Coordinates of C-alpha atoms in Angstrom, one line a residue:
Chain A
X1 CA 0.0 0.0 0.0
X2 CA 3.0 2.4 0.6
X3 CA 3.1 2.8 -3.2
X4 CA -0.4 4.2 -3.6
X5 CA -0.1 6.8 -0.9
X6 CA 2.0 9.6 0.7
X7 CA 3.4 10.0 4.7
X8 CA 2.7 14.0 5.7
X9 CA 1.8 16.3 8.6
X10 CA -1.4 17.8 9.6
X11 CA -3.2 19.2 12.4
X12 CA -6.1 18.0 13.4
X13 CA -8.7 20.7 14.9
X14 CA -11.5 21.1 16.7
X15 CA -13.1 24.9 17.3
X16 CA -10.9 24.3 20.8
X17 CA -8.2 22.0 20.1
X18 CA -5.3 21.7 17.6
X19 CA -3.0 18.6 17.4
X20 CA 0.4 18.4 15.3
X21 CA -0.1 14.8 14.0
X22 CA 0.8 12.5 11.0
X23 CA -1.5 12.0 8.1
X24 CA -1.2 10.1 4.8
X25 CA -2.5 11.3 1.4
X26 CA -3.3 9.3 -2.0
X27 CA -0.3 9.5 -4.4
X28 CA -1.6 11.4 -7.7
X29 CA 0.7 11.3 -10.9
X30 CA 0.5 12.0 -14.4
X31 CA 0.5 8.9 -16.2
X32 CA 1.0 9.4 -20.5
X33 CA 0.1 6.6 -22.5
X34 CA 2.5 6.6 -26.2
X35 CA 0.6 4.4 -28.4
X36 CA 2.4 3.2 -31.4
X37 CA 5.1 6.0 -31.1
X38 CA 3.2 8.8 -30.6
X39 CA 1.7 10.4 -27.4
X40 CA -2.2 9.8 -26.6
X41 CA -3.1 11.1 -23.1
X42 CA -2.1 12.1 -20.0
X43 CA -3.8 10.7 -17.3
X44 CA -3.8 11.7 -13.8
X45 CA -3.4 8.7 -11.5
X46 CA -2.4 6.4 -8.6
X47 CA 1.1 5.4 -9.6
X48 CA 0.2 1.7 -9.1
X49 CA -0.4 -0.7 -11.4
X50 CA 0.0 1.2 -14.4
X51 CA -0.2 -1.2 -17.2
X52 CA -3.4 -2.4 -16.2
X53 CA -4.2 1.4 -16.4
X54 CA -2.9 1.9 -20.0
X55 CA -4.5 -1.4 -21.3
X56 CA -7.9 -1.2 -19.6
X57 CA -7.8 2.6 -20.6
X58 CA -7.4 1.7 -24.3
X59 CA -9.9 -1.4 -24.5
X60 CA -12.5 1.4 -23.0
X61 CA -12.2 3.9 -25.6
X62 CA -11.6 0.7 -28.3
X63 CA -8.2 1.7 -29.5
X64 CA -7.3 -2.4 -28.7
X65 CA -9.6 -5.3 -29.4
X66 CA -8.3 -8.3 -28.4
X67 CA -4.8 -9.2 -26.6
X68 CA -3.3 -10.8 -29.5
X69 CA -3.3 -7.5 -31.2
X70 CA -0.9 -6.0 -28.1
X71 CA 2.7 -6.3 -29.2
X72 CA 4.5 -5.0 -26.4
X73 CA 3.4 -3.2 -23.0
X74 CA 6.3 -1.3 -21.6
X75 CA 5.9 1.0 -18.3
X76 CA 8.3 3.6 -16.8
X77 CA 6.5 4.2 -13.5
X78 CA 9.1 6.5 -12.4
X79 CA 8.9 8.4 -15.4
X80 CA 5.2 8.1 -15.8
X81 CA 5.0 6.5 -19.3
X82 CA 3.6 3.9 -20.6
X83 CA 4.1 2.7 -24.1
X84 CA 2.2 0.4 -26.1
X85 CA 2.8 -1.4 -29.2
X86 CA -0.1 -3.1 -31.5
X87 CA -0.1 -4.7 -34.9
X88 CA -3.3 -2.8 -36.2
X89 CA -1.5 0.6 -36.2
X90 CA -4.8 2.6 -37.2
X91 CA -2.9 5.6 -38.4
X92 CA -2.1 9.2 -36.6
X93 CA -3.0 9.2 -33.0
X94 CA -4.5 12.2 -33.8
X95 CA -7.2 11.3 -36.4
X96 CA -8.2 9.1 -33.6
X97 CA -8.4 11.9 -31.1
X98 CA -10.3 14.0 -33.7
X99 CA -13.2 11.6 -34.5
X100 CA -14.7 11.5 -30.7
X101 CA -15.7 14.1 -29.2
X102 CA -13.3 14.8 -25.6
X103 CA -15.8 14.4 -22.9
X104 CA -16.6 14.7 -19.4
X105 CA -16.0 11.9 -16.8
X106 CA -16.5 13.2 -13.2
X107 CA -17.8 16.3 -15.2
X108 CA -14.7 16.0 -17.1
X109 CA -13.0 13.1 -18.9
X110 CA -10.7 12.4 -22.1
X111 CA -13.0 9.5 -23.0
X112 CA -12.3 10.1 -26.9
X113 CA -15.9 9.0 -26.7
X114 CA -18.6 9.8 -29.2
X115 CA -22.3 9.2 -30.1
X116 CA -21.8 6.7 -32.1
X117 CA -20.2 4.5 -29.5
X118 CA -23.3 4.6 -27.2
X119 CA -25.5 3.0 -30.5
X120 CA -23.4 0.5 -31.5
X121 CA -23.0 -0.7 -27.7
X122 CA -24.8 -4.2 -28.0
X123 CA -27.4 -5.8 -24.9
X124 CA -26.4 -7.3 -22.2
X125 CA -28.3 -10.8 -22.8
X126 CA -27.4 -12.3 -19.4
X127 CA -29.9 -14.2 -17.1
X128 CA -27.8 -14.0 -14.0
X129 CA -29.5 -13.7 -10.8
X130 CA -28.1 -12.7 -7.6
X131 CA -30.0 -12.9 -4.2
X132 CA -30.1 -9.5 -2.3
X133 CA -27.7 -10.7 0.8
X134 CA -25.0 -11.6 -1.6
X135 CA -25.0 -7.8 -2.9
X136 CA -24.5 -6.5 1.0
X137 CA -21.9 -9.4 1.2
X138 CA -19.9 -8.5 -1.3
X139 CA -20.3 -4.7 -0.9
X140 CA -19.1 -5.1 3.0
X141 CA -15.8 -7.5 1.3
X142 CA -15.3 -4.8 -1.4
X143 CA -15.2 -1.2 1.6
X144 CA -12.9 -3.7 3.7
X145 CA -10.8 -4.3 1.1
X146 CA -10.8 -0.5 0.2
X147 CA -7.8 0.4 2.4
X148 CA -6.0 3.1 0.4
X149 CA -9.6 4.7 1.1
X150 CA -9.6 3.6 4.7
X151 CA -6.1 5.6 5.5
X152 CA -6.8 8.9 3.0
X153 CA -10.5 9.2 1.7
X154 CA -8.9 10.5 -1.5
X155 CA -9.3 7.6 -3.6
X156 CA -11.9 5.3 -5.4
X157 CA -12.2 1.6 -5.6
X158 CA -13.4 -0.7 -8.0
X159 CA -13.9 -4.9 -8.3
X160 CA -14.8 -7.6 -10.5
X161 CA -16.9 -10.4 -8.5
X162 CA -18.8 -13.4 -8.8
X163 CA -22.1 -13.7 -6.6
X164 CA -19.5 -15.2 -3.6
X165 CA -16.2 -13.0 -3.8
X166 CA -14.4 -10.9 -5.2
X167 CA -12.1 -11.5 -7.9
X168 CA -10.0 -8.2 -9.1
X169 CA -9.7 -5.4 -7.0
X170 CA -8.2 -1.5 -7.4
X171 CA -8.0 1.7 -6.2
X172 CA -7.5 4.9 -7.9
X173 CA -7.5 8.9 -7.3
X174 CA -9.9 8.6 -10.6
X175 CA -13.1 6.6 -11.0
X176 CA -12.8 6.2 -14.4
X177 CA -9.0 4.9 -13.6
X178 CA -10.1 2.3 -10.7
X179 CA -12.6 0.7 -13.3
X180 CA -10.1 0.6 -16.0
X181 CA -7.1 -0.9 -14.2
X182 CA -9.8 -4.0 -13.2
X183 CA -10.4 -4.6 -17.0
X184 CA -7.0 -3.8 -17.3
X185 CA -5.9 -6.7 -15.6
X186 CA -9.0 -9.0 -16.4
X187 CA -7.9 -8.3 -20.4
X188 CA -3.7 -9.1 -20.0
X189 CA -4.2 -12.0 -17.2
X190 CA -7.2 -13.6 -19.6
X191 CA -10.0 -13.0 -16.8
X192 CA -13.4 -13.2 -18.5
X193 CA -15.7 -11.0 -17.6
X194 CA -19.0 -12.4 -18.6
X195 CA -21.7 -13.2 -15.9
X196 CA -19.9 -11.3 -13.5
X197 CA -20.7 -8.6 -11.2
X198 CA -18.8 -5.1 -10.5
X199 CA -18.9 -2.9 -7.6
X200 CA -17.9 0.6 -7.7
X201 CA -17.2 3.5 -5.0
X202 CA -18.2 6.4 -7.5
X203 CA -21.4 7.7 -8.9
X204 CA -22.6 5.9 -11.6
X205 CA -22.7 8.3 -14.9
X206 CA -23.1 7.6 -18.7
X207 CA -19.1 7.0 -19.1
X208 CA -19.4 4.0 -16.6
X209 CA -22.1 2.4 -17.3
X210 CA -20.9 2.2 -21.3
X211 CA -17.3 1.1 -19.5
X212 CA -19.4 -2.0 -18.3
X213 CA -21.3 -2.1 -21.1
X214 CA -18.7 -2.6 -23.2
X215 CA -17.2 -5.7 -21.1
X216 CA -20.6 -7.3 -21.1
X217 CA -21.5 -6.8 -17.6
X218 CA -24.6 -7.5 -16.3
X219 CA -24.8 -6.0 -12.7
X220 CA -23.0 -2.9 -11.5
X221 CA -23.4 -1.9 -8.1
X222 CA -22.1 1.1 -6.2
X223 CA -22.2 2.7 -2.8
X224 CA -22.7 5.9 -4.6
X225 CA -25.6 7.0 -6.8
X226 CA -26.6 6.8 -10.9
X227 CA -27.5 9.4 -13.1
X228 CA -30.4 9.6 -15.3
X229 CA -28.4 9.5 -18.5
X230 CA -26.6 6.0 -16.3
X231 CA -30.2 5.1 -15.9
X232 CA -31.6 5.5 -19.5
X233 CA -28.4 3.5 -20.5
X234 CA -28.9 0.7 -18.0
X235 CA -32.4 0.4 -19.3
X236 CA -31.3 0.1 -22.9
X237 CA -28.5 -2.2 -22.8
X238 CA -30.2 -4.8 -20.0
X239 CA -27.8 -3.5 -17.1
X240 CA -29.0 -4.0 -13.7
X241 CA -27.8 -0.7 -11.0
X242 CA -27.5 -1.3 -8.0
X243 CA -27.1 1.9 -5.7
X244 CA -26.9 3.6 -2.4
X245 CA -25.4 0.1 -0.8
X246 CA -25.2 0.8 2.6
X247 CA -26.3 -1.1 5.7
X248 CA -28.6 -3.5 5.4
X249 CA -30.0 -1.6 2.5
X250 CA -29.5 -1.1 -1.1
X251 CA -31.8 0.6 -4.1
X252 CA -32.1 -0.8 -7.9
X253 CA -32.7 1.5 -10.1
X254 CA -33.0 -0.9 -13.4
X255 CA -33.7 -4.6 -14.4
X256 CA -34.6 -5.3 -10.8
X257 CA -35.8 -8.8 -11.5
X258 CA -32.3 -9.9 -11.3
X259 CA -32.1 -9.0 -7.8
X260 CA -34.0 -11.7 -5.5
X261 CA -35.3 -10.3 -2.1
X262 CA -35.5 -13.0 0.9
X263 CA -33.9 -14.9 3.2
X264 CA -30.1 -17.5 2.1
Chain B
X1 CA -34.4 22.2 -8.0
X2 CA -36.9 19.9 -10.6
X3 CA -34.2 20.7 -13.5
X4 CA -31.3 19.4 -11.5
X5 CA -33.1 16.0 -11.0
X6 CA -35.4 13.2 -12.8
X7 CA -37.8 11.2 -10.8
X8 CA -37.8 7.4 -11.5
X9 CA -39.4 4.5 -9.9
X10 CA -37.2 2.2 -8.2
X11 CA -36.8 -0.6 -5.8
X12 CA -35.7 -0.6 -2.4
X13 CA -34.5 -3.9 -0.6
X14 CA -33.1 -5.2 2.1
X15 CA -31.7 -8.9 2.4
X16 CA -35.4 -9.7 3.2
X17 CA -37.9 -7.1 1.6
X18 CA -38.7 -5.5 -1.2
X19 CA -40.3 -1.8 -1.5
X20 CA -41.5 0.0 -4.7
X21 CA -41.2 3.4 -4.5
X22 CA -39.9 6.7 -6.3
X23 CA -36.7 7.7 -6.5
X24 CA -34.6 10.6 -7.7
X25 CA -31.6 11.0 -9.7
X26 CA -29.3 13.5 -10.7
X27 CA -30.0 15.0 -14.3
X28 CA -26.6 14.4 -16.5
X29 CA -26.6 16.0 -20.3
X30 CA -23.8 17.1 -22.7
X31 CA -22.8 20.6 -23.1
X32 CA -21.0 21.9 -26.3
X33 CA -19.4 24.7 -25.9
X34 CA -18.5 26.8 -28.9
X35 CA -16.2 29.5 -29.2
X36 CA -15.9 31.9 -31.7
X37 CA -18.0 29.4 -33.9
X38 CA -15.1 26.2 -33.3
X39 CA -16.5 23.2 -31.5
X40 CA -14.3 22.9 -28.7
X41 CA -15.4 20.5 -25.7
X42 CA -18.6 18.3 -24.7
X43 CA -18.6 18.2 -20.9
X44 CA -21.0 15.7 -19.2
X45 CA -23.1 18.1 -17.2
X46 CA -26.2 19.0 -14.9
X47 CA -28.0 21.3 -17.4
X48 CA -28.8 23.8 -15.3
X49 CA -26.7 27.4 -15.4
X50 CA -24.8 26.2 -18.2
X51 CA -23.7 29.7 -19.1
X52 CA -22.0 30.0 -16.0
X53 CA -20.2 26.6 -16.4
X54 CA -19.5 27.5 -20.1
X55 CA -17.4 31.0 -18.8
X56 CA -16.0 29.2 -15.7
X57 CA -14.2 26.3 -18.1
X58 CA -13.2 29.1 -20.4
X59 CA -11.7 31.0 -17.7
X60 CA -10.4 28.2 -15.8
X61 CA -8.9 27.1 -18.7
X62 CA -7.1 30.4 -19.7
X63 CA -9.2 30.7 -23.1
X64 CA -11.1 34.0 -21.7
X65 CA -9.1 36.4 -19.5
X66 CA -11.7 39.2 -18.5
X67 CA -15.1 40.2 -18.8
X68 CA -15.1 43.1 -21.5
X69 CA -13.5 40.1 -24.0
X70 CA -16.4 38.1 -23.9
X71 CA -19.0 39.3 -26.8
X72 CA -21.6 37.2 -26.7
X73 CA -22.7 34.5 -24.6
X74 CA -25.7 32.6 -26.3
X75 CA -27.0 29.3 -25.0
X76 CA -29.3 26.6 -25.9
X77 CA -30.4 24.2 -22.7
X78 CA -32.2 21.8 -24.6
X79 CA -29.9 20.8 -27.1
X80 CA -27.2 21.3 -24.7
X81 CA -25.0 24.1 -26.8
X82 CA -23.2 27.4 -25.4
X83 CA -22.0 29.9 -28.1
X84 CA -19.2 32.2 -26.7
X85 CA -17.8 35.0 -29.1
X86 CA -14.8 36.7 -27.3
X87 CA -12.9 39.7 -29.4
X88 CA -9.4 38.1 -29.0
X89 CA -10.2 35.9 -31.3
X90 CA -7.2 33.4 -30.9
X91 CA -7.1 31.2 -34.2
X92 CA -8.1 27.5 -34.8
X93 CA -9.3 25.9 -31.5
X94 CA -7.6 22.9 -32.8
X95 CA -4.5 24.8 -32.2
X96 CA -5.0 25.4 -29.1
X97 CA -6.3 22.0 -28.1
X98 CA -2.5 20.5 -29.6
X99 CA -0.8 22.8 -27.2
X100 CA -2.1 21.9 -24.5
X101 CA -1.7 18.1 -22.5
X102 CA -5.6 16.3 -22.3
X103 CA -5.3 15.9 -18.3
X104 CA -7.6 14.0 -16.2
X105 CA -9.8 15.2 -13.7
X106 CA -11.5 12.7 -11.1
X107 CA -8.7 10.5 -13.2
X108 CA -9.3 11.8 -16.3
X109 CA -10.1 15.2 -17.6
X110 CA -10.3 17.1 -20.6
X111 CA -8.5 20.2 -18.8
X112 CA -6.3 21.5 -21.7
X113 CA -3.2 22.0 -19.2
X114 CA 0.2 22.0 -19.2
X115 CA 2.8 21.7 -17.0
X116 CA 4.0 25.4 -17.8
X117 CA 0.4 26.1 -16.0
X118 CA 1.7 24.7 -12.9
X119 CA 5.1 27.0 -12.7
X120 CA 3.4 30.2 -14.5
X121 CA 0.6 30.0 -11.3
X122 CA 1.6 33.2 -9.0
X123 CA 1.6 32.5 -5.4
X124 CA -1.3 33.3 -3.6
X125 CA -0.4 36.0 -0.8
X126 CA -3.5 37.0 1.1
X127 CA -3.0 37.4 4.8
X128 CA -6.9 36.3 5.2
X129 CA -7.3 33.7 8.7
X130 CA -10.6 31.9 9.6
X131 CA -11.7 30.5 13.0
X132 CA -12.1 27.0 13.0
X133 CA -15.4 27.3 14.4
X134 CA -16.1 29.4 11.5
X135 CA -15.0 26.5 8.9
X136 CA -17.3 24.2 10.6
X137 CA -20.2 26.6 10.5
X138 CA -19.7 27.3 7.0
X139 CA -19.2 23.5 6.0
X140 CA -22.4 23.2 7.8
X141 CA -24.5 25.4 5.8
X142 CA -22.5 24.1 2.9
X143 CA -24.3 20.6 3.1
X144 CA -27.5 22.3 4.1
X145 CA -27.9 24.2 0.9
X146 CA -26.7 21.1 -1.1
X147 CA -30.6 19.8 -1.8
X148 CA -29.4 18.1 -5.0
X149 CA -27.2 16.0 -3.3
X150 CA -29.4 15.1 -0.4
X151 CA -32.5 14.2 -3.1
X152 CA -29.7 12.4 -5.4
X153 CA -26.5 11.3 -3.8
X154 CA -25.3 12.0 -7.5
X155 CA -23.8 15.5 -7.5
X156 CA -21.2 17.3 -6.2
X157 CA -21.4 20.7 -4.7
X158 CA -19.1 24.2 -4.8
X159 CA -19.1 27.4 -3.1
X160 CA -17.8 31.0 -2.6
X161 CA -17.7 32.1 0.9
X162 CA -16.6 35.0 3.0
X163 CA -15.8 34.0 6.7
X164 CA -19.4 34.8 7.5
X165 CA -21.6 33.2 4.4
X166 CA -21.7 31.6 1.7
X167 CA -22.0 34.4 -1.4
X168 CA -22.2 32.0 -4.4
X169 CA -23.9 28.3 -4.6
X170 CA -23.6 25.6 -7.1
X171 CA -24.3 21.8 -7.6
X172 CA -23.5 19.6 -10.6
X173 CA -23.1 15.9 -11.3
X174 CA -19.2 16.8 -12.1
X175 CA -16.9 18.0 -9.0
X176 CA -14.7 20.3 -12.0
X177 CA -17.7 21.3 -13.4
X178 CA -19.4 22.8 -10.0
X179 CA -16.6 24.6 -9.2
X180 CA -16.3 25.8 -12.6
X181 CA -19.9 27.4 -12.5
X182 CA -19.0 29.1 -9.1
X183 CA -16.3 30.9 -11.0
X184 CA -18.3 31.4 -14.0
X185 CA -21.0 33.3 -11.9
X186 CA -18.2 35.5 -10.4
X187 CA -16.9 36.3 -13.5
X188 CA -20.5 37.2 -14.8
X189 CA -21.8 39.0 -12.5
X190 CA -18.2 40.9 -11.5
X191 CA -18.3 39.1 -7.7
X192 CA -14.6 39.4 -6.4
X193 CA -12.8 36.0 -5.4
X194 CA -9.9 37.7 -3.6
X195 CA -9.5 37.0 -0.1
X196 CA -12.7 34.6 -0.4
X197 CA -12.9 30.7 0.7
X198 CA -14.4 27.8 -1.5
X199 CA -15.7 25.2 0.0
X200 CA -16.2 21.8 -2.9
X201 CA -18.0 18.6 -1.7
X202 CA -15.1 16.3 -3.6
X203 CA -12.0 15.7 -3.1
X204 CA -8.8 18.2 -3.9
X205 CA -6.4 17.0 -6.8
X206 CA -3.7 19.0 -8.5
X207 CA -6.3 20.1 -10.7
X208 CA -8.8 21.6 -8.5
X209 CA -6.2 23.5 -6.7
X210 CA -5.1 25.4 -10.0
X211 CA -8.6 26.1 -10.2
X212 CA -8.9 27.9 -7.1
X213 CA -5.3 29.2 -7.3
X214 CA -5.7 30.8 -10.5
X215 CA -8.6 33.2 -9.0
X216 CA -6.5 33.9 -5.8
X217 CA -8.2 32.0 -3.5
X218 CA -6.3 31.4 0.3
X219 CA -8.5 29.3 1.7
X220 CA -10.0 25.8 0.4
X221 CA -12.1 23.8 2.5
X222 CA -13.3 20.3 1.3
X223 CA -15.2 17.6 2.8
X224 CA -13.4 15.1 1.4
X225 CA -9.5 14.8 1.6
X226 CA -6.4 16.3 -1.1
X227 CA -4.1 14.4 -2.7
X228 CA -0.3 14.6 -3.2
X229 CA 0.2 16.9 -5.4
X230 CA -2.3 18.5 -4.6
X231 CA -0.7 19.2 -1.1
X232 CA 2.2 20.0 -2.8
X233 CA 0.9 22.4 -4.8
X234 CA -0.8 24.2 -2.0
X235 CA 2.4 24.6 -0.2
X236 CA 4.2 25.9 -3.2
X237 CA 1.3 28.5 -4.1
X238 CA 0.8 29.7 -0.7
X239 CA -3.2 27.7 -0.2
X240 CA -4.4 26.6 3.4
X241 CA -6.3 23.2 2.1
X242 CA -8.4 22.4 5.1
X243 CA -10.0 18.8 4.6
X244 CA -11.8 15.8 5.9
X245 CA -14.3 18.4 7.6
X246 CA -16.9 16.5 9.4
X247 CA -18.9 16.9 12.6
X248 CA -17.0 19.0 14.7
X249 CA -13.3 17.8 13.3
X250 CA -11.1 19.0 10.8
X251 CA -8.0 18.5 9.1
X252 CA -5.4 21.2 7.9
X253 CA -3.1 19.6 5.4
X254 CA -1.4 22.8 4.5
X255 CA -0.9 26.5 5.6
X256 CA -2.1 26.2 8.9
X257 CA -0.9 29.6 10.1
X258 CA -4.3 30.9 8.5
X259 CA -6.8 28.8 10.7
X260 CA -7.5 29.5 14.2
X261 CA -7.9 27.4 16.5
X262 CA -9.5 28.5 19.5
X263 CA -13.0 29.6 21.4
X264 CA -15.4 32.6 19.6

């Protein structure tokens, strides 16, 4: 964990009492992914895990398809660089950058993502149920196993489960990072991703949800809220939310049927 | 508020019931902003005061400088498009897009920044100190006024305060853009930022701090926590970053000479 996060001082106040104290804070670095020789993005991110970032970060905006079509993968984490080779070299990064619109993630985000994308996105056909105390299960596993969180509050986490545990597992200063460093990993290590279940700290917006989407996920739960435009999505493409996860208590905003109530 | 938000039904459970009920969710839609008649950026956004957001990006940005540039400002909230004429006109958007580094906000932004940003950013010299029972009772109206959030649990919130109130109000579904549409307001309606606090519901990257240092701010307050560079920054530009404020409890990560520890 000492990677992901930095060792400072503070003082902790009250409106009567000030104490000189050590805190820690989430490490945040730029990250720029060179694709083919030429410079994509910058990202700003945990310095951890960064090839999962760079990989996961290209399947989401499509720029690689399958892992046979990844040459090379090689990261300077000190640096912050990571370069990628592939053998379907699809011309100037920046006719690329030019055909999607630049768009917002957390308000803001260089998903290169446009219309288009959210048409083509095909259903989720899955008929996977899951039984309401296996959601609070997992959600309780997934904010235990959130410990960058636990010491700094200044990052997000995100998983990859089945209905009984949980399989991948990051954390990120960005939302949008923590979900693409577990496809990240689920694309380079072979993990499929069909019939299974991801959890996420962060609000669920129109960016995510496609994210998902795109993997072939049918259940996305956070402790955290949708959006409309998450919602509309989620009806569309057959993708059960899952939201507000806290307690005993959760909310499903979409293709509740895959969600059983009652007792183990 | 009914802009900000959509009413859904939904479904409330626990591991042994089930409820049907309504529900609310935070209203997300993309915003193109045009200037000087080149498409420049789609922001995900909560469509409401979009010509505030549309200046506040511009300025935070560096791509309008002061009020008597701007020409026109003509906007279209229901097919999501601000128009902004400025007279210093400063050539193909495109160009301006290439110079600059497509950063990451929440993990991934489309803040056209640069490193150069970061060392051209004056320090901020203000000699402005705050009580701490004065950050806690401005926190506290802080999440009073945030009604958006408390319907939603899917926006963020921003605000410009004095020691005494809060002068300027915003909520959106991105953390950037809220505090963008604080700014953009200022800038409007010619509402001073110097020695002024703001106060943002998420948590304080490098990013967000450029923000606030960029419109001279000494003093920023969040709920959540700041990360490294983020910390970093503050100490280099002069910014208290007061974070993690919650009941009565606060932490001061940098500059603590400007908060006050203390009785009334």
């Amino acid at each position: 964990m000492e990677n992901e996060l930095s060792r400072i001082s503070v003082s902790q106040l009250t409106d009567t009492e000030r104490i000189d104290t050590d805190g820690a804070v989430a490490r945040e670095q730029p990250l720029t992914i060179i694709l083919n020789n030429q410079e994509l993005v910058t990202l700003l991110c945990t310095p951890v895990d960064i090839n999962y970032l760079a990989i996961g970060f290209l399947y989401s905006e499509g720029l690689v398809e399958d892992k046979t079509s990844i040459l090379k993968v090689t990261v300077d984490s000190k640096r912050g660089i990571a370069r990628v080779e592939t053998q379907n070299n699809a011309g100037p990064v920046t006719d690329i950058l030019f055909k999607r619109i630049i768009t917002s993630g957390c308000g803001r985000g260089a998903s290169f993502y446009n219309v288009a994308d959210m048409q083509k996105q095909t259903k989720v056909e899955s008929r996977l149920t899951v039984p309401a105390y296996a959601i609070l299960a997992l959600t309780q596993e997934f904010q235990n196993r959130s410990k960058v969180y636990k010491a700094t509050h200044g990052v997000h986490s995100a998983a990859l489960c089945d209905s009984k545990s949980i399989l991948v597992f990051n954390e990120d200063v960005g939302r949008h990072n923590a979900v693409d460093k577990i496809f990240g990993e689920c694309f380079l290590k072979d993990i499929s991703t069909d019939e299974r279940i991801v959890i996420t700290s962060g609000r669920i917006s129109s960016e995510i949800l496609l994210k998902v989407a795109h993997r072939n996920i049918p259940i996305l739960i956070s402790v955290s809220a949708p959006t409309d435009l998450g919602v509309k999505l989620a009806n569309d493409l057959g993708i059960t939310i899952v939201g507000l996860v806290r307690g005993k208590k959760m909310t499903v905003y979409t293709n509740d049927w895959r969600i059983a109530s009652g007792g183990e």
